[in-house]
Coordinates of C-alpha atoms and ligand atoms in Angstrom, one line a residue:
M96 CA -170.4 -100.5 21.9
A97 CA -168.5 -98.0 24.5
D98 CA -164.9 -99.2 23.8
Y99 CA -165.1 -100.1 20.2
D100 CA -165.6 -96.8 17.8
Y101 CA -167.8 -98.8 15.3
D102 CA -169.5 -102.4 15.0
V103 CA -168.0 -103.2 11.7
L104 CA -164.9 -102.1 9.9
V105 CA -164.6 -103.3 6.4
I106 CA -161.1 -102.7 4.6
G107 CA -161.2 -102.5 1.4
A108 CA -164.2 -100.5 -0.8
G109 CA -164.6 -103.1 -3.9
P110 CA -167.6 -104.9 -4.7
G111 CA -167.3 -107.3 -1.7
G112 CA -166.2 -104.2 0.6
Y113 CA -168.6 -101.7 -0.4
V114 CA -171.5 -104.1 -0.5
A115 CA -170.8 -105.4 3.0
A116 CA -170.5 -102.3 4.7
I117 CA -173.6 -100.4 2.9
R118 CA -175.6 -103.6 3.9
A119 CA -174.4 -103.4 7.5
A120 CA -175.2 -99.8 7.8
Q121 CA -178.7 -101.2 6.6
L122 CA -178.8 -103.6 9.4
G123 CA -178.6 -100.6 11.7
L124 CA -174.7 -101.6 12.8
K125 CA -172.4 -98.7 12.9
T126 CA -170.1 -98.7 9.9
A127 CA -166.8 -97.6 8.4
C128 CA -165.0 -98.9 5.3
A129 CA -160.9 -98.2 5.1
E130 CA -159.9 -97.6 1.1
S131 CA -156.7 -96.8 0.0
R132 CA -157.9 -95.8 -3.4
E133 CA -159.2 -92.2 -4.4
T134 CA -162.4 -93.7 -5.4
L135 CA -164.4 -96.0 -4.1
G136 CA -165.4 -99.7 -6.1
G137 CA -162.2 -101.4 -5.3
T138 CA -160.5 -103.0 -9.2
C139 CA -164.2 -103.7 -10.5
L140 CA -164.9 -99.6 -11.2
N141 CA -162.0 -98.3 -11.5
V142 CA -159.7 -100.7 -13.4
G143 CA -161.7 -103.9 -13.9
C144 CA -165.4 -105.1 -15.0
I145 CA -166.6 -101.3 -15.5
P146 CA -163.9 -99.6 -17.7
S147 CA -163.2 -103.2 -19.6
K148 CA -167.0 -103.2 -20.4
A149 CA -166.9 -99.4 -21.6
L150 CA -163.9 -100.1 -24.1
L151 CA -165.6 -103.6 -24.9
H152 CA -168.8 -101.4 -25.5
A153 CA -167.2 -98.5 -28.0
S154 CA -165.0 -101.1 -30.1
E155 CA -168.1 -103.5 -30.5
L156 CA -169.8 -100.3 -32.1
F157 CA -166.9 -99.6 -34.2
E158 CA -166.1 -102.7 -35.5
E159 CA -170.1 -103.0 -36.5
A160 CA -169.8 -99.6 -38.1
A161 CA -166.5 -99.8 -39.6
H162 CA -166.1 -103.2 -40.9
G163 CA -169.0 -103.5 -42.8
H164 CA -171.2 -105.7 -40.5
M165 CA -174.1 -103.0 -41.1
A166 CA -174.2 -102.6 -44.8
K167 CA -176.2 -105.4 -44.7
W168 CA -178.9 -103.0 -43.3
G169 CA -177.9 -100.8 -45.2
I170 CA -175.8 -99.0 -43.1
T171 CA -172.8 -97.3 -44.8
G172 CA -170.5 -94.8 -44.1
Q173 CA -167.1 -93.6 -43.3
F174 CA -166.4 -94.7 -39.7
N175 CA -163.1 -93.3 -37.4
I176 CA -162.0 -94.2 -33.9
D177 CA -160.9 -91.1 -31.7
I178 CA -159.0 -92.8 -29.2
P179 CA -158.7 -89.9 -26.9
T180 CA -163.2 -89.7 -26.9
M181 CA -163.2 -92.9 -26.3
Q182 CA -161.3 -93.0 -23.7
K183 CA -162.9 -89.9 -21.9
G184 CA -166.5 -92.3 -22.2
R185 CA -164.4 -95.0 -20.2
V186 CA -163.1 -92.5 -17.3
E187 CA -166.7 -90.8 -17.5
A188 CA -168.4 -94.3 -17.1
V189 CA -166.0 -94.9 -13.8
E190 CA -166.3 -91.8 -12.5
G191 CA -170.3 -91.7 -12.7
L192 CA -170.4 -95.0 -10.6
T193 CA -167.6 -94.4 -8.2
K194 CA -168.8 -91.7 -7.1
G195 CA -172.4 -93.2 -6.8
I196 CA -170.9 -95.6 -4.0
E197 CA -169.8 -92.0 -2.6
F198 CA -173.5 -91.0 -2.3
L199 CA -174.3 -94.4 -1.0
F200 CA -172.3 -94.2 1.6
K201 CA -173.4 -90.7 2.6
K202 CA -176.7 -92.3 2.1
N203 CA -176.7 -95.5 4.5
K204 CA -174.1 -93.3 6.9
V205 CA -171.0 -95.4 5.7
T206 CA -167.9 -93.6 6.8
W207 CA -165.2 -94.1 4.2
L208 CA -161.9 -93.8 6.2
K209 CA -159.4 -92.8 3.4
G210 CA -156.3 -95.1 3.5
L211 CA -154.3 -97.7 3.6
A212 CA -155.3 -100.2 6.8
K213 CA -153.3 -102.3 9.1
F214 CA -153.8 -104.6 12.0
T215 CA -152.4 -103.6 15.0
G216 CA -154.7 -106.1 17.0
A217 CA -157.5 -108.6 16.3
D218 CA -159.9 -105.7 16.8
T219 CA -157.6 -102.8 15.9
V220 CA -156.6 -101.1 13.0
E221 CA -154.5 -98.1 12.1
V222 CA -155.5 -96.3 9.0
A223 CA -153.9 -92.7 8.0
G224 CA -152.3 -92.4 11.4
Q225 CA -155.8 -93.1 13.3
T226 CA -156.3 -95.8 15.2
V227 CA -159.8 -97.7 14.8
R228 CA -161.3 -100.1 17.0
A229 CA -163.9 -102.1 15.7
K230 CA -165.7 -105.2 17.2
N231 CA -165.8 -107.0 13.7
I232 CA -163.5 -106.6 10.9
V233 CA -164.2 -107.4 7.6
I234 CA -161.0 -108.0 5.2
A235 CA -162.0 -107.5 1.4
T236 CA -158.9 -106.1 -0.3
G237 CA -159.0 -108.2 -3.0
S238 CA -156.7 -108.9 -5.2
S239 CA -154.1 -107.6 -8.0
V240 CA -152.3 -108.3 -10.7
T241 CA -149.9 -111.8 -11.0
P242 CA -146.3 -110.9 -12.3
L243 CA -144.7 -112.5 -15.0
P244 CA -141.2 -113.6 -13.5
G245 CA -138.5 -111.7 -15.0
V246 CA -140.8 -109.3 -17.2
T247 CA -141.5 -105.8 -15.8
V248 CA -144.0 -104.1 -17.0
D249 CA -144.0 -100.4 -18.0
Q250 CA -147.5 -99.8 -18.4
E251 CA -146.3 -98.6 -21.9
R252 CA -145.5 -101.2 -24.1
I253 CA -145.2 -103.6 -21.6
V254 CA -148.7 -103.5 -19.9
D255 CA -151.1 -105.3 -17.3
S256 CA -155.1 -105.2 -17.8
T257 CA -154.4 -101.4 -16.0
G258 CA -152.2 -100.5 -19.0
A259 CA -154.1 -102.0 -21.9
L260 CA -157.1 -100.3 -20.5
E261 CA -155.6 -97.0 -20.8
L262 CA -153.5 -97.5 -24.3
P263 CA -153.3 -93.6 -25.9
E264 CA -153.3 -95.2 -29.5
V265 CA -154.2 -98.7 -31.4
P266 CA -150.9 -101.2 -31.0
S267 CA -149.8 -102.8 -34.1
H268 CA -149.5 -106.0 -32.8
L269 CA -150.2 -107.2 -29.1
V270 CA -149.2 -109.9 -28.0
V271 CA -151.4 -111.4 -24.9
I272 CA -149.8 -113.7 -22.3
G273 CA -152.5 -115.6 -20.9
G274 CA -155.4 -117.0 -22.5
G275 CA -158.1 -116.5 -20.0
V276 CA -160.8 -113.9 -19.6
I277 CA -158.5 -110.7 -19.7
G278 CA -156.7 -111.5 -22.8
L279 CA -159.6 -112.7 -24.2
E280 CA -161.7 -109.4 -23.7
L281 CA -158.7 -106.6 -24.0
G282 CA -157.3 -108.8 -26.7
S283 CA -160.8 -108.1 -28.7
V284 CA -160.8 -104.7 -27.8
W285 CA -157.8 -103.8 -29.6
R286 CA -158.1 -106.5 -32.3
R287 CA -162.0 -104.8 -33.1
L288 CA -159.5 -101.3 -33.3
G289 CA -157.4 -102.8 -35.3
A290 CA -154.7 -104.6 -33.5
Q291 CA -153.1 -107.7 -34.7
V292 CA -153.7 -110.0 -31.7
T293 CA -151.6 -112.9 -30.6
V294 CA -152.3 -114.6 -27.5
V295 CA -149.8 -116.8 -26.0
E296 CA -151.4 -119.5 -23.4
Y297 CA -149.4 -122.4 -21.4
L298 CA -151.9 -124.4 -21.8
D299 CA -153.3 -126.8 -24.7
Q300 CA -156.6 -124.7 -24.9
I301 CA -157.8 -120.9 -23.9
L302 CA -160.4 -120.0 -21.0
P303 CA -159.3 -122.7 -18.2
G304 CA -162.1 -123.8 -16.0
M305 CA -165.3 -123.3 -18.1
D306 CA -166.3 -126.4 -20.3
E307 CA -164.3 -127.8 -23.0
E308 CA -166.4 -127.8 -25.8
I309 CA -167.1 -124.2 -25.4
R310 CA -163.4 -123.4 -24.7
K311 CA -162.8 -125.5 -28.5
E312 CA -166.0 -123.6 -29.8
S313 CA -164.3 -120.3 -28.9
N314 CA -161.2 -121.1 -29.7
K315 CA -162.8 -121.2 -33.3
I316 CA -164.8 -118.3 -33.0
F317 CA -161.9 -116.0 -32.1
K318 CA -159.7 -117.6 -34.5
K319 CA -162.4 -117.2 -37.2
Q320 CA -162.7 -113.2 -35.6
G321 CA -158.5 -112.8 -36.5
F322 CA -156.8 -114.0 -33.1
T323 CA -153.6 -115.8 -33.8
Y324 CA -152.9 -118.5 -31.1
K325 CA -149.8 -119.9 -29.7
L326 CA -151.5 -122.8 -27.5
G327 CA -149.3 -125.2 -25.3
T328 CA -146.4 -122.6 -25.2
K329 CA -144.8 -120.6 -22.5
V330 CA -143.4 -116.9 -22.7
T331 CA -139.7 -116.9 -21.5
G332 CA -138.7 -113.2 -22.2
V333 CA -139.8 -109.8 -23.5
Q334 CA -137.4 -107.2 -24.2
R335 CA -138.5 -104.2 -24.7
N336 CA -136.1 -102.2 -27.6
G337 CA -137.5 -98.5 -28.1
D338 CA -141.0 -99.1 -29.4
A339 CA -140.9 -102.7 -30.4
V340 CA -141.1 -106.0 -27.7
T341 CA -139.6 -108.7 -28.2
V342 CA -141.5 -111.6 -26.9
T343 CA -139.6 -115.3 -26.8
V344 CA -141.3 -118.3 -26.7
E345 CA -141.1 -121.7 -26.1
P346 CA -143.2 -125.1 -26.4
A347 CA -144.9 -125.7 -22.9
K348 CA -143.5 -129.1 -22.9
G349 CA -140.2 -128.0 -23.7
G350 CA -138.2 -127.5 -27.3
A351 CA -137.0 -124.9 -29.6
A352 CA -137.4 -120.9 -28.7
E353 CA -138.6 -118.9 -31.0
T354 CA -139.6 -114.8 -31.0
I355 CA -142.4 -112.7 -31.7
E356 CA -142.1 -109.1 -32.5
A357 CA -145.2 -107.2 -31.3
S358 CA -145.5 -103.3 -30.5
H359 CA -146.8 -104.1 -27.5
V360 CA -147.5 -107.0 -25.0
L361 CA -150.4 -107.9 -22.5
V362 CA -149.4 -109.7 -19.6
S363 CA -152.4 -111.5 -18.0
I364 CA -151.7 -114.4 -16.2
G365 CA -154.5 -114.4 -13.4
R366 CA -154.5 -112.4 -9.8
R367 CA -153.7 -113.0 -6.7
P368 CA -155.1 -111.9 -3.3
N369 CA -154.0 -108.5 -1.5
T370 CA -152.6 -109.3 1.8
D371 CA -149.2 -107.0 1.4
G372 CA -149.1 -104.5 4.4
L373 CA -152.3 -105.7 6.2
N374 CA -150.2 -107.0 9.1
L375 CA -152.1 -109.9 9.6
E376 CA -149.5 -111.2 11.9
A377 CA -150.9 -109.0 14.7
A378 CA -154.6 -110.0 14.1
G379 CA -153.1 -113.7 14.5
L380 CA -154.3 -114.4 10.9
Q381 CA -152.2 -117.1 9.1
L382 CA -152.4 -117.3 5.2
N383 CA -153.0 -120.6 3.3
A384 CA -150.7 -121.9 0.4
K385 CA -151.8 -119.8 -2.1
G386 CA -151.8 -116.2 0.2
Q387 CA -155.5 -116.6 0.3
V388 CA -157.4 -116.0 4.1
E389 CA -159.3 -119.0 4.5
T390 CA -162.7 -118.6 6.0
D391 CA -165.6 -120.7 6.7
H392 CA -169.1 -121.2 5.1
S393 CA -169.8 -118.1 7.2
F394 CA -167.1 -116.1 6.2
R395 CA -165.4 -115.8 9.4
T396 CA -161.9 -116.6 9.9
A397 CA -159.9 -118.5 12.2
V398 CA -159.7 -115.1 14.5
P399 CA -163.1 -114.2 16.3
G400 CA -164.1 -111.0 15.2
V401 CA -162.4 -111.2 11.8
W402 CA -164.0 -111.9 9.0
A403 CA -163.2 -111.8 4.7
I404 CA -164.8 -112.1 1.5
G405 CA -164.0 -111.8 -2.3
D406 CA -161.1 -111.8 -4.3
V407 CA -159.1 -112.5 -1.1
I408 CA -160.4 -115.5 0.1
P409 CA -160.7 -118.6 -2.2
G410 CA -163.2 -119.6 -5.0
P411 CA -163.8 -117.4 -8.5
M412 CA -162.2 -114.3 -8.3
L413 CA -165.5 -112.1 -9.5
A414 CA -167.4 -109.1 -8.7
H415 CA -171.0 -110.6 -8.4
K416 CA -169.4 -113.4 -6.1
A417 CA -168.0 -110.7 -3.7
E418 CA -171.1 -108.8 -3.7
D419 CA -172.9 -111.5 -2.4
E420 CA -170.4 -112.6 0.5
G421 CA -170.5 -108.8 1.2
I422 CA -174.7 -109.3 1.8
A423 CA -173.8 -112.8 3.4
V424 CA -171.3 -111.6 5.7
A425 CA -173.2 -108.2 7.1
E426 CA -176.1 -110.7 7.7
N427 CA -174.0 -113.1 9.5
I428 CA -172.3 -110.4 11.7
A429 CA -176.1 -108.8 12.5
G430 CA -177.0 -112.4 13.7
L431 CA -178.7 -112.9 10.4
T432 CA -178.2 -116.1 8.1
G433 CA -176.0 -115.0 5.5
I434 CA -175.2 -117.9 2.9
V435 CA -173.7 -117.8 -0.6
N436 CA -174.3 -120.7 -2.9
H437 CA -170.7 -121.3 -4.2
N438 CA -172.0 -124.2 -6.5
I439 CA -173.9 -121.6 -8.5
I440 CA -171.8 -118.9 -9.4
P441 CA -172.1 -117.7 -13.1
S442 CA -169.1 -116.7 -15.3
V443 CA -169.2 -114.6 -18.6
V444 CA -166.8 -113.8 -21.3
Y445 CA -167.9 -110.3 -22.2
T446 CA -167.0 -111.0 -25.5
T447 CA -168.5 -111.1 -29.1
P448 CA -170.3 -113.5 -29.3
E449 CA -170.3 -113.5 -25.0
I450 CA -169.7 -117.0 -23.3
A451 CA -171.3 -117.5 -19.9
G452 CA -171.5 -121.0 -17.9
V453 CA -173.3 -121.7 -14.2
G454 CA -172.8 -124.7 -12.6
L455 CA -171.1 -128.1 -13.5
T456 CA -169.3 -128.5 -16.6
E457 CA -170.1 -131.8 -19.0
E458 CA -166.6 -133.1 -17.8
Q459 CA -167.3 -132.8 -14.3
A460 CA -171.0 -134.0 -14.6
R461 CA -169.9 -137.3 -16.2
A462 CA -167.5 -137.4 -13.4
G463 CA -170.0 -137.6 -10.7
G464 CA -172.4 -139.6 -12.6
E465 CA -174.7 -140.4 -15.6
V466 CA -175.7 -137.3 -17.5
K467 CA -177.8 -136.4 -20.3
V468 CA -177.2 -133.6 -22.2
G469 CA -179.0 -131.0 -24.7
K470 CA -177.3 -128.8 -26.8
F471 CA -179.0 -126.0 -29.3
P472 CA -177.1 -124.0 -32.3
M473 CA -177.5 -120.2 -32.2
M474 CA -177.8 -120.9 -36.3
A475 CA -181.1 -122.8 -35.5
N476 CA -182.8 -119.7 -33.0
S477 CA -184.8 -117.1 -35.1
R478 CA -184.0 -113.9 -33.7
A479 CA -180.2 -114.5 -33.4
K480 CA -179.8 -115.4 -37.1
T481 CA -182.4 -112.7 -38.2
N482 CA -179.8 -110.3 -36.3
G483 CA -176.9 -112.0 -38.0
E484 CA -175.6 -113.4 -35.0
P485 CA -175.0 -117.2 -35.6
D486 CA -172.4 -118.2 -33.6
G487 CA -172.7 -119.8 -30.5
L488 CA -175.0 -122.5 -28.5
V489 CA -176.6 -123.5 -25.4
K490 CA -175.7 -126.4 -23.7
V491 CA -178.1 -127.9 -20.9
I492 CA -176.2 -130.6 -18.5
A493 CA -178.8 -132.9 -16.6
D494 CA -178.5 -136.0 -14.3
A495 CA -179.7 -138.8 -16.1
K496 CA -182.0 -140.0 -13.4
T497 CA -183.5 -137.0 -11.6
D498 CA -183.2 -134.8 -14.7
R499 CA -181.9 -132.0 -12.3
V500 CA -180.3 -129.4 -13.9
L501 CA -176.4 -129.7 -13.2
G502 CA -174.8 -127.0 -15.5
V503 CA -175.5 -124.5 -18.3
W504 CA -173.1 -123.5 -20.9
M505 CA -173.3 -121.0 -24.0
I506 CA -171.6 -119.1 -26.5
N507 CA -174.1 -116.3 -27.6
N508 CA -174.6 -112.6 -27.9
L509 CA -176.9 -112.7 -25.0
A510 CA -175.2 -115.4 -23.0
G511 CA -174.3 -112.9 -20.0
T512 CA -177.7 -112.1 -19.4
M513 CA -179.5 -115.1 -20.6
I514 CA -177.5 -117.3 -18.0
A515 CA -179.0 -115.5 -15.2
Q516 CA -182.0 -117.8 -15.8
A517 CA -180.4 -120.6 -15.8
A518 CA -178.5 -119.7 -12.6
Q519 CA -182.0 -118.9 -10.9
A520 CA -183.1 -122.4 -12.3
M521 CA -180.6 -124.1 -10.7
E522 CA -181.1 -122.4 -7.3
F523 CA -184.7 -123.4 -7.7
G524 CA -183.5 -127.1 -8.1
A525 CA -184.9 -127.2 -11.9
T526 CA -185.3 -130.3 -14.0
S527 CA -184.7 -129.6 -17.7
E528 CA -188.4 -130.6 -18.1
D529 CA -189.2 -127.7 -16.1
I530 CA -187.2 -125.4 -18.2
A531 CA -188.6 -126.9 -21.5
Y532 CA -192.2 -126.0 -20.4
T533 CA -191.3 -122.7 -19.5
C534 CA -193.1 -120.5 -21.8
H535 CA -190.3 -118.3 -23.2
A536 CA -191.1 -115.2 -25.5
H537 CA -190.5 -115.0 -29.0
P538 CA -188.1 -114.2 -31.0
T539 CA -185.6 -114.2 -28.3
H540 CA -182.0 -115.3 -28.2
A541 CA -183.5 -117.3 -24.4
E542 CA -185.9 -119.5 -26.6
A543 CA -182.3 -121.3 -27.4
F544 CA -182.1 -122.3 -23.7
K545 CA -185.5 -123.8 -23.5
E546 CA -184.6 -125.6 -26.7
A547 CA -181.1 -126.8 -25.5
A548 CA -183.6 -128.3 -22.4
M549 CA -185.9 -129.5 -24.9
A550 CA -183.0 -131.4 -25.9
V551 CA -182.2 -133.1 -23.5
Q552 CA -185.7 -135.0 -23.2
G553 CA -184.9 -135.7 -27.2
K554 CA -187.5 -133.3 -28.5
P555 CA -186.1 -129.8 -29.8
I556 CA -188.7 -128.6 -32.2
H557 CA -186.2 -126.2 -34.8
I558 CA -183.6 -128.9 -35.2
Ligands
FAD21 P1 -161.3 -105.3 -5.2 O1 -162.4 -105.4 -6.0 O2 -160.1 -105.8 -5.3 O3 -161.5 -104.2 -4.3 C1 -160.0 -104.2 -3.1 C2 -160.2 -102.9 -2.8 O4 -159.7 -102.9 -1.3 C3 -159.7 -102.1 -3.4 O5 -160.0 -100.8 -4.2 C4 -158.1 -101.7 -2.9 O6 -157.2 -100.5 -2.8 C5 -158.6 -101.7 -1.3 N1 -157.3 -102.5 -0.1 C6 -156.6 -103.5 -0.4 N2 -155.6 -103.2 0.6 C7 -156.1 -102.4 1.4 C8 -155.8 -101.9 2.4 N3 -155.0 -102.4 3.5 N4 -156.3 -100.7 3.4 C9 -157.4 -100.0 2.5 N5 -157.5 -100.5 1.2 C10 -157.3 -101.7 0.8 N6 -165.4 -109.9 -12.1 C11 -166.6 -109.5 -13.3 O7 -167.6 -110.3 -12.0 N7 -166.9 -109.1 -14.2 C12 -166.4 -108.3 -14.8 O8 -166.4 -108.2 -16.2 C13 -164.7 -108.9 -14.5 N8 -164.1 -108.1 -15.2 C14 -162.5 -107.7 -14.5 C15 -161.9 -107.0 -15.7 C16 -160.5 -106.9 -15.3 C17 -159.9 -106.0 -16.4 C18 -160.2 -107.1 -13.8 C19 -158.8 -107.0 -13.5 C20 -161.2 -107.8 -12.9 C21 -162.5 -108.1 -13.3 N9 -163.3 -108.8 -12.7 C22 -164.4 -108.9 -13.5 C23 -162.8 -109.3 -11.7 C24 -163.5 -107.9 -10.3 O9 -162.9 -106.9 -10.8 C25 -163.2 -108.7 -9.2 O10 -163.4 -110.2 -8.8 C26 -163.9 -107.7 -7.9 O11 -163.7 -106.4 -8.1 C27 -163.2 -108.5 -6.7 O12 -163.9 -107.4 -5.5 P2 -163.2 -107.2 -4.0 O13 -163.9 -106.3 -3.0 O14 -163.1 -108.7 -3.4 O15 -161.8 -106.6 -4.1
NAI22 P1 -157.2 -116.3 -15.9 O1 -156.8 -117.1 -14.9 O2 -158.8 -116.0 -16.3 O3 -156.1 -116.5 -17.2 C1 -154.9 -116.5 -16.7 C2 -154.4 -117.4 -18.1 O4 -152.8 -117.4 -18.1 C3 -154.5 -119.0 -18.2 O5 -155.3 -119.6 -19.5 C4 -153.1 -119.4 -17.7 O6 -153.6 -120.8 -18.0 C5 -152.5 -118.6 -18.4 N1 -151.1 -118.7 -18.1 C6 -150.7 -118.8 -17.1 N2 -149.2 -118.6 -16.9 C7 -148.7 -118.2 -17.9 C8 -147.8 -118.3 -18.8 N3 -146.3 -118.2 -17.9 N4 -147.6 -118.3 -20.3 C9 -148.4 -117.9 -20.8 N5 -150.1 -118.6 -20.1 C10 -149.8 -118.5 -19.0 O7 -156.6 -114.6 -15.0 P2 -156.6 -113.4 -16.1 O8 -157.2 -113.5 -17.2 O9 -155.7 -112.6 -15.7 O10 -158.1 -112.8 -15.2 C11 -157.9 -113.1 -13.9 C12 -159.1 -112.7 -12.9 O11 -159.9 -111.8 -13.6 C13 -160.0 -114.1 -13.5 O12 -159.7 -114.8 -12.6 C14 -161.3 -114.0 -13.8 O13 -162.2 -114.3 -12.9 C15 -161.4 -111.9 -13.4 N6 -162.1 -111.4 -14.6 C16 -162.8 -111.5 -15.0 C17 -163.7 -111.1 -16.4 C18 -165.2 -111.5 -16.0 O14 -165.7 -112.2 -15.1 N7 -165.9 -111.1 -17.3 C19 -163.2 -110.2 -17.1 C20 -161.6 -110.2 -16.3 C21 -161.5 -110.9 -15.3

């Protein structure tokens, strides 16, 4: 240790990095975390998961109240949305949580090195003019918005996800480029507050990577809510003229171009790993073809003592995946066994209803062998029906021979919370029968999961 300033230096204080730093310190390792932002928490807490969920929550409350959804229960009145107050709520939510991480760093004696870290050797990093040597260095630098060639984001009228979180007014017409998770979540926020929203998606369907049936069903639900789609369409130009923006599109397979007039454009076509400025060459590290840092299943890179986790390595770009990798990498550094089961990482779209899945899609499962599928519509779930939330379904995909659950997909108002049960069942190697014979409280949305599992056996009660 004498030669080293720290046992562990983590670069980046997002959900991967800050969790790795805290767990390393909990395990008795002298730990520092370099972060160049003014606040801790990375993309997730500052400009990602948390602020987007704050606005989703606020806009959902507004839509429920102002669009008469509560009238059925006798709740009526005049409801207005004050955007500056809503934005203040978002800022306060972010402030509270980022300060919370600062508190946790102090509590666990993690040193925050404020500044941009740059490798000067395999075990040496320069941060804010200071040279720091660490026995283990964890790269947790996350990701940032993928730019669309030829389109200049001005964060006023042509925005990325960060700009779309901070809009000071409701767009009259928001064109969303990319029908992925960000496009649908932030598109939902502004649609609920009154914007016309058009989603331009390159592929033939929204939400790539999810189960086909769930994608189609989601598409129908969003359309019913007022989204307009241009699927199989690519954007070839975005031109700002004062307060207006003209988006030029053409069929992805080629064909005649057309223009869409908008007040605002959101570019949300994916994210790419952050490695610029890290000077990885000095550490002897090379990137893969996608610009990611490759690791083995223990999160070791090709260079001894250098580890990597989170959005900067392959796999879904999700906060909970980064967090679990943060715990695992710290445990591996400490000589314990840290494992992440990358086959069981739930994903959730926090729209209303929520869309969630874990494990294989039906298409992937069928490609691997014979499967049995059980489905249950939310329309037949007593609680969802009572609450006036009939949209969606739960779908359980099981191996036809062993009955082991291979994947679970769902659309319903509580899907983001319900998917945890599916992930846990799958971690324990559950069969659909195990779930079908587990007692679920009544009346809950979760009963739809039990009934979908019963449907795999061909014996649901309520349909
Ligand atoms: P990041 O959170 O990106 O953190 C990396 C940190 O490293 C950053 O703070 C950066 O400043 C810092 N850094 C980079 N380079 C250096 C350097 N050289 N020196 C010092 N510091 C450096 N995921 C979910 O699971 N659920 C959601 O609901 C969700 N919502 C999202 C909504 C939006 C709008 C966006 C953009 C993303 C969302 N995500 C969500 C994705 C989630 O934010 C990321 O998967 C997660 O933050 C990745 O964590 P990370 O620790 O790998 O990296
Ligand atoms: P995404 O990968 O989810 O979706 C991007 C979409 O843009 C895809 O459907 C793609 O086909 C389309 N696209 C790409 N190029 C295009 C073009 N030129 N024209 C039209 N469409 C084009 O990426 P998104 O939505 O930007 O999100 C980035 C990441 O952030 C995701 O990987 C996601 O994991 C994470 N995230 C997670 C959330 C959650 O867990 N709830 C919420 C928000 C983001």
